[in-house]
mmCIF file of C-alpha atoms in Angstrom:
data_model
loop_
_atom_site.group_PDB
_atom_site.id
_atom_site.type_symbol
_atom_site.label_atom_id
_atom_site.label_comp_id
_atom_site.label_asym_id
_atom_site.label_seq_id
_atom_site.Cartn_x
_atom_site.Cartn_y
_atom_site.Cartn_z
ATOM 1 C CA PRO A 13 101.046 94.506 96.081
ATOM 2 C CA SER A 14 97.335 95.017 95.368
ATOM 3 C CA ALA A 15 96.831 91.246 95.587
ATOM 4 C CA PHE A 16 98.573 91.141 98.971
ATOM 5 C CA LEU A 17 96.350 94.001 100.088
ATOM 6 C CA ALA A 18 93.243 92.048 99.066
ATOM 7 C CA ARG A 19 94.445 89.067 101.082
ATOM 8 C CA THR A 20 95.202 91.319 104.038
ATOM 9 C CA ILE A 21 91.681 92.724 103.989
ATOM 10 C CA SER A 22 90.326 89.170 103.975
ATOM 11 C CA SER A 23 92.570 87.958 106.782
ATOM 12 C CA ILE A 24 91.381 90.592 109.265
ATOM 13 C CA GLY A 25 87.823 89.400 108.933
ATOM 14 C CA ILE A 26 86.422 91.559 106.163
ATOM 15 C CA PRO A 27 84.681 89.345 103.576
ATOM 16 C CA SER A 28 85.600 91.427 100.568
ATOM 17 C CA SER A 29 83.971 90.346 97.318
ATOM 18 C CA SER A 30 87.164 91.316 95.521
ATOM 19 C CA HIS A 31 88.980 88.226 96.775
ATOM 20 C CA ARG A 32 87.317 86.093 94.111
ATOM 21 C CA HIS A 33 88.893 88.361 91.525
ATOM 22 C CA PHE A 34 92.359 87.659 92.926
ATOM 23 C CA GLN A 35 91.870 84.028 93.906
ATOM 24 C CA SER A 36 93.544 82.476 90.903
ATOM 25 C CA ALA A 37 96.483 84.880 91.085
ATOM 26 C CA THR A 38 97.163 84.711 94.828
ATOM 27 C CA THR A 39 97.204 81.035 95.742
ATOM 28 C CA ALA A 40 99.866 79.854 98.139
ATOM 29 C CA THR A 41 101.658 78.069 95.326
ATOM 30 C CA ASN A 42 102.227 80.937 92.934
ATOM 31 C CA ILE A 43 102.361 84.019 95.207
ATOM 32 C CA PRO A 44 103.458 82.965 98.703
ATOM 33 C CA ILE A 45 103.322 85.370 101.637
ATOM 34 C CA LEU A 46 106.889 86.617 101.975
ATOM 35 C CA SER A 47 106.878 86.507 105.756
ATOM 36 C CA SER A 48 106.270 82.752 105.727
ATOM 37 C CA HIS A 49 109.657 82.283 104.052
ATOM 38 C CA PHE A 50 111.554 85.090 105.766
ATOM 39 C CA GLN A 51 113.181 84.534 109.159
ATOM 40 C CA TYR A 52 113.131 87.788 111.086
ATOM 41 C CA PRO A 53 116.334 88.557 112.997
ATOM 42 C CA SER A 54 114.363 88.741 116.267
ATOM 43 C CA GLN A 55 112.863 85.282 115.631
ATOM 44 C CA ALA A 56 109.482 86.924 116.182
ATOM 45 C CA SER A 57 106.514 84.647 115.889
ATOM 46 C CA LYS A 58 104.082 85.141 113.032
ATOM 47 C CA SER A 59 101.301 84.970 115.621
ATOM 48 C CA VAL A 60 102.426 88.155 117.388
ATOM 49 C CA HIS A 61 100.366 90.501 115.255
ATOM 50 C CA LYS A 62 97.304 88.249 115.405
ATOM 51 C CA ASN A 63 96.796 89.073 119.080
ATOM 52 C CA TYR A 64 96.754 92.756 118.247
ATOM 53 C CA PHE A 65 94.167 92.396 115.524
ATOM 54 C CA ARG A 66 92.062 90.069 117.616
ATOM 55 C CA SER A 67 91.990 92.435 120.579
ATOM 56 C CA THR A 68 91.317 95.474 118.411
ATOM 57 C CA THR A 69 88.557 93.743 116.482
ATOM 58 C CA LEU A 70 86.861 92.844 119.761
ATOM 59 C CA LYS A 71 86.411 96.553 120.354
ATOM 60 C CA MET A 72 84.057 96.734 117.405
ATOM 61 C CA THR A 73 80.387 96.522 118.342
ATOM 62 C CA ARG A 74 78.251 93.601 117.263
ATOM 63 C CA ASP A 75 76.229 95.947 115.053
ATOM 64 C CA ASN A 76 79.370 97.085 113.245
ATOM 65 C CA LYS A 77 80.433 93.494 112.659
ATOM 66 C CA THR A 78 76.997 92.649 111.300
ATOM 67 C CA ASN A 79 77.091 95.661 109.005
ATOM 68 C CA ILE A 80 80.494 94.624 107.616
ATOM 69 C CA VAL A 81 79.300 91.089 106.941
ATOM 70 C CA ASN A 82 76.089 92.237 105.282
ATOM 71 C CA ASN A 83 77.773 95.022 103.342
ATOM 72 C CA PRO A 84 81.294 93.827 102.521
ATOM 73 C CA PRO A 85 83.638 96.496 101.157
ATOM 74 C CA LYS A 86 84.539 96.080 97.527
ATOM 75 C CA ARG A 87 87.889 96.749 95.971
ATOM 76 C CA ALA A 88 87.409 100.018 94.152
ATOM 77 C CA LYS A 89 88.605 100.639 90.647
ATOM 78 C CA LEU A 90 91.051 103.499 90.732
ATOM 79 C CA THR A 91 89.386 106.590 89.385
ATOM 80 C CA PRO A 92 90.869 107.549 86.020
ATOM 81 C CA HIS A 93 93.126 110.547 86.334
ATOM 82 C CA PRO A 94 95.225 112.312 83.745
ATOM 83 C CA PRO A 95 98.934 111.656 84.283
ATOM 84 C CA SER A 96 100.260 113.728 87.145
ATOM 85 C CA THR A 97 102.615 116.532 86.256
ATOM 86 C CA LYS A 98 104.663 115.812 89.400
ATOM 87 C CA THR A 99 107.880 113.860 88.981
ATOM 88 C CA ILE A 100 109.216 111.103 91.202
ATOM 89 C CA GLY A 101 112.992 110.962 91.557
ATOM 90 C CA THR A 102 115.046 107.906 92.455
ATOM 91 C CA HIS A 103 118.552 106.629 91.819
ATOM 92 C CA SER A 104 119.925 105.524 88.473
ATOM 93 C CA GLY A 105 121.651 102.214 87.863
ATOM 94 C CA THR A 106 120.363 98.809 88.917
ATOM 95 C CA PHE A 107 116.871 99.056 90.330
ATOM 96 C CA GLN A 108 116.047 97.455 93.684
ATOM 97 C CA ALA A 109 112.854 96.196 95.251
ATOM 98 C CA ASP A 110 112.493 99.008 97.766
ATOM 99 C CA GLU A 111 112.455 101.943 95.365
ATOM 100 C CA ALA A 112 110.409 99.997 92.806
ATOM 101 C CA LEU A 113 107.751 99.289 95.456
ATOM 102 C CA GLY A 114 107.978 102.835 96.776
ATOM 103 C CA VAL A 115 107.312 104.250 93.317
ATOM 104 C CA TRP A 116 104.381 101.865 92.874
ATOM 105 C CA LEU A 117 102.855 102.978 96.179
ATOM 106 C CA LEU A 118 103.140 106.651 95.276
ATOM 107 C CA ARG A 119 101.561 106.132 91.869
ATOM 108 C CA GLN A 120 98.434 104.627 93.457
ATOM 109 C CA ILE A 121 97.358 107.939 94.972
ATOM 110 C CA PRO A 122 95.906 110.769 92.844
ATOM 111 C CA LEU A 123 98.705 113.237 93.556
ATOM 112 C CA TYR A 124 101.253 110.991 91.836
ATOM 113 C CA ARG A 125 99.036 108.883 89.571
ATOM 114 C CA HIS A 126 101.089 107.889 86.504
ATOM 115 C CA SER A 127 103.830 110.332 87.509
ATOM 116 C CA PRO A 128 106.980 110.155 85.384
ATOM 117 C CA VAL A 129 110.029 108.730 87.146
ATOM 118 C CA VAL A 130 113.435 110.408 86.872
ATOM 119 C CA ARG A 131 116.394 108.144 87.618
ATOM 120 C CA SER A 132 119.585 109.995 88.499
ATOM 121 C CA ARG A 133 122.214 110.483 91.196
ATOM 122 C CA ASP A 134 122.931 114.056 90.132
ATOM 123 C CA PRO A 135 121.755 116.407 92.945
ATOM 124 C CA SER A 136 120.938 119.151 90.440
ATOM 125 C CA VAL A 137 118.606 116.764 88.590
ATOM 126 C CA LEU A 138 116.994 115.433 91.766
ATOM 127 C CA GLN A 139 116.285 118.988 92.906
ATOM 128 C CA THR A 140 113.901 119.360 89.978
ATOM 129 C CA CYS A 141 111.791 116.406 91.167
ATOM 130 C CA ASP A 142 108.727 116.875 93.341
ATOM 131 C CA ILE A 143 109.479 113.869 95.553
ATOM 132 C CA VAL A 144 112.667 111.811 95.905
ATOM 133 C CA LEU A 145 113.197 108.338 97.348
ATOM 134 C CA ASP A 146 116.128 106.000 97.948
ATOM 135 C CA VAL A 147 118.760 108.562 96.955
ATOM 136 C CA GLY A 148 120.079 111.915 98.170
ATOM 137 C CA GLY A 149 121.044 111.060 101.735
ATOM 138 C CA ILE A 150 118.084 112.871 103.333
ATOM 139 C CA TYR A 151 114.939 111.720 105.122
ATOM 140 C CA ASN A 152 112.590 114.638 105.673
ATOM 141 C CA HIS A 153 108.865 114.210 105.154
ATOM 142 C CA GLU A 154 108.201 117.947 104.937
ATOM 143 C CA ASP A 155 110.702 118.234 102.083
ATOM 144 C CA LEU A 156 109.437 115.002 100.467
ATOM 145 C CA LYS A 157 112.855 113.320 100.726
ATOM 146 C CA TYR A 158 112.857 109.618 101.611
ATOM 147 C CA ASP A 159 116.334 108.119 101.679
ATOM 148 C CA HIS A 160 117.649 105.606 104.224
ATOM 149 C CA HIS A 161 121.386 105.477 103.476
ATOM 150 C CA GLN A 162 122.470 108.030 106.095
ATOM 151 C CA ARG A 163 125.115 106.840 108.556
ATOM 152 C CA ASP A 164 123.003 107.726 111.614
ATOM 153 C CA TYR A 165 119.707 106.500 110.131
ATOM 154 C CA ASP A 166 117.531 104.432 112.499
ATOM 155 C CA GLU A 167 113.897 104.726 111.402
ATOM 156 C CA ARG A 168 111.604 101.795 112.189
ATOM 157 C CA PHE A 169 107.913 101.022 111.907
ATOM 158 C CA ASP A 170 105.600 101.192 114.936
ATOM 159 C CA PRO A 171 106.399 98.604 117.632
ATOM 160 C CA LYS A 172 104.706 95.230 117.459
ATOM 161 C CA ILE A 173 101.957 94.515 119.969
ATOM 162 C CA LYS A 174 101.948 91.266 121.932
ATOM 163 C CA TYR A 175 100.573 90.032 125.240
ATOM 164 C CA ASP A 176 102.263 88.498 128.261
ATOM 165 C CA GLU A 177 100.916 85.585 130.292
ATOM 166 C CA SER A 178 98.617 87.922 132.240
ATOM 167 C CA ASN A 179 97.244 89.345 128.985
ATOM 168 C CA GLN A 180 98.974 92.675 129.502
ATOM 169 C CA VAL A 181 99.993 94.600 126.389
ATOM 170 C CA ILE A 182 103.708 94.625 125.577
ATOM 171 C CA GLN A 183 105.252 96.768 122.866
ATOM 172 C CA VAL A 184 108.135 95.084 121.076
ATOM 173 C CA GLU A 185 110.516 97.312 119.152
ATOM 174 C CA ARG A 186 111.203 96.143 115.617
ATOM 175 C CA CYS A 187 114.685 95.141 114.574
ATOM 176 C CA THR A 188 114.101 96.017 110.909
ATOM 177 C CA LYS A 189 114.925 99.515 109.696
ATOM 178 C CA LEU A 190 112.675 101.111 107.116
ATOM 179 C CA SER A 191 113.906 101.066 103.538
ATOM 180 C CA ALA A 192 112.721 103.591 100.945
ATOM 181 C CA SER A 193 109.481 101.680 100.412
ATOM 182 C CA GLY A 194 108.966 101.472 104.174
ATOM 183 C CA LEU A 195 109.314 105.228 104.509
ATOM 184 C CA ILE A 196 106.830 105.790 101.704
ATOM 185 C CA TYR A 197 104.455 103.281 103.287
ATOM 186 C CA ARG A 198 104.770 104.997 106.672
ATOM 187 C CA HIS A 199 103.478 108.268 105.249
ATOM 188 C CA TYR A 200 101.252 107.190 102.346
ATOM 189 C CA GLY A 201 100.228 103.598 103.099
ATOM 190 C CA LYS A 202 96.836 104.443 104.560
ATOM 191 C CA LYS A 203 96.042 106.623 101.559
ATOM 192 C CA VAL A 204 96.825 103.691 99.263
ATOM 193 C CA ILE A 205 94.517 101.414 101.259
ATOM 194 C CA ARG A 206 91.796 104.061 101.073
ATOM 195 C CA GLN A 207 92.153 104.247 97.308
ATOM 196 C CA TYR A 208 91.435 100.537 96.962
ATOM 197 C CA TYR A 209 88.923 100.194 99.821
ATOM 198 C CA PRO A 210 87.175 103.545 100.368
ATOM 199 C CA GLU A 211 84.345 101.931 102.370
ATOM 200 C CA LEU A 212 86.558 100.800 105.255
ATOM 201 C CA THR A 213 86.157 102.446 108.629
ATOM 202 C CA GLN A 214 89.201 104.159 110.070
ATOM 203 C CA ASP A 215 89.663 101.307 112.559
ATOM 204 C CA MET A 216 89.800 98.769 109.738
ATOM 205 C CA VAL A 217 92.207 100.920 107.716
ATOM 206 C CA ASP A 218 94.475 101.054 110.764
ATOM 207 C CA LEU A 219 94.298 97.274 111.119
ATOM 208 C CA ALA A 220 95.037 96.675 107.453
ATOM 209 C CA TYR A 221 97.882 99.211 107.545
ATOM 210 C CA VAL A 222 99.715 97.383 110.340
ATOM 211 C CA LYS A 223 99.040 93.884 109.074
ATOM 212 C CA MET A 224 100.096 94.766 105.528
ATOM 213 C CA TYR A 225 103.400 95.907 106.971
ATOM 214 C CA ASP A 226 103.781 92.781 109.110
ATOM 215 C CA SER A 227 102.965 90.328 106.317
ATOM 216 C CA PHE A 228 104.571 92.031 103.312
ATOM 217 C CA MET A 229 106.289 95.385 103.684
ATOM 218 C CA GLU A 230 108.668 94.441 106.511
ATOM 219 C CA ALA A 231 110.162 91.610 104.467
ATOM 220 C CA VAL A 232 110.998 94.083 101.681
ATOM 221 C CA ASP A 233 112.562 96.423 104.232
ATOM 222 C CA ALA A 234 114.637 93.600 105.685
ATOM 223 C CA ILE A 235 115.952 92.552 102.282
ATOM 224 C CA ASP A 236 117.379 96.037 101.807
ATOM 225 C CA THR A 237 118.345 97.119 105.319
ATOM 226 C CA GLY A 238 119.073 93.748 106.937
#
């Protein structure tokens, strides 16, 4: 995921010096972008999100663009932290991509850095965990519960932005429901990006946040939720 993030930062026009570090590990032959191989149910074009980033980037002043080029943000080394005392709970049994990615995302931020993971389906065990994902039948951010298996569940990421023939903005609702990793990304994704790229402006974090979902996270959601 950190390699995909580095490529995302590059693709929105930020010449990050960290890309050289990942170049050998993120070529199109050995780590392909998932969305290039995944056919979305809506048959949405891969170019849809590009219009959004292009229009948003145009809002940046020429001075800001020059500053970014002359002072490219570097991928930060995560500050060493002692292992967190908070526990992350998820289901036992065969692991799946969504909870594995969700756990990885949480462990990138200081609050859950190196947190132990408890795998169980026993409610009494899960109640002892500080945060629970992909099990328990509850989605409630305030209670730190992030499951998506409820019968009436219908959580989706922010609508896609595209333009009609007259260049008017159109919001297109997504057909993919959020999996456990998508829910974690919704609430903690920007914090993860900040951990790796603390020099980014808020506008650029917002851009990276949406494009990272479009190019990587949504495919993981779709694998799990259809």
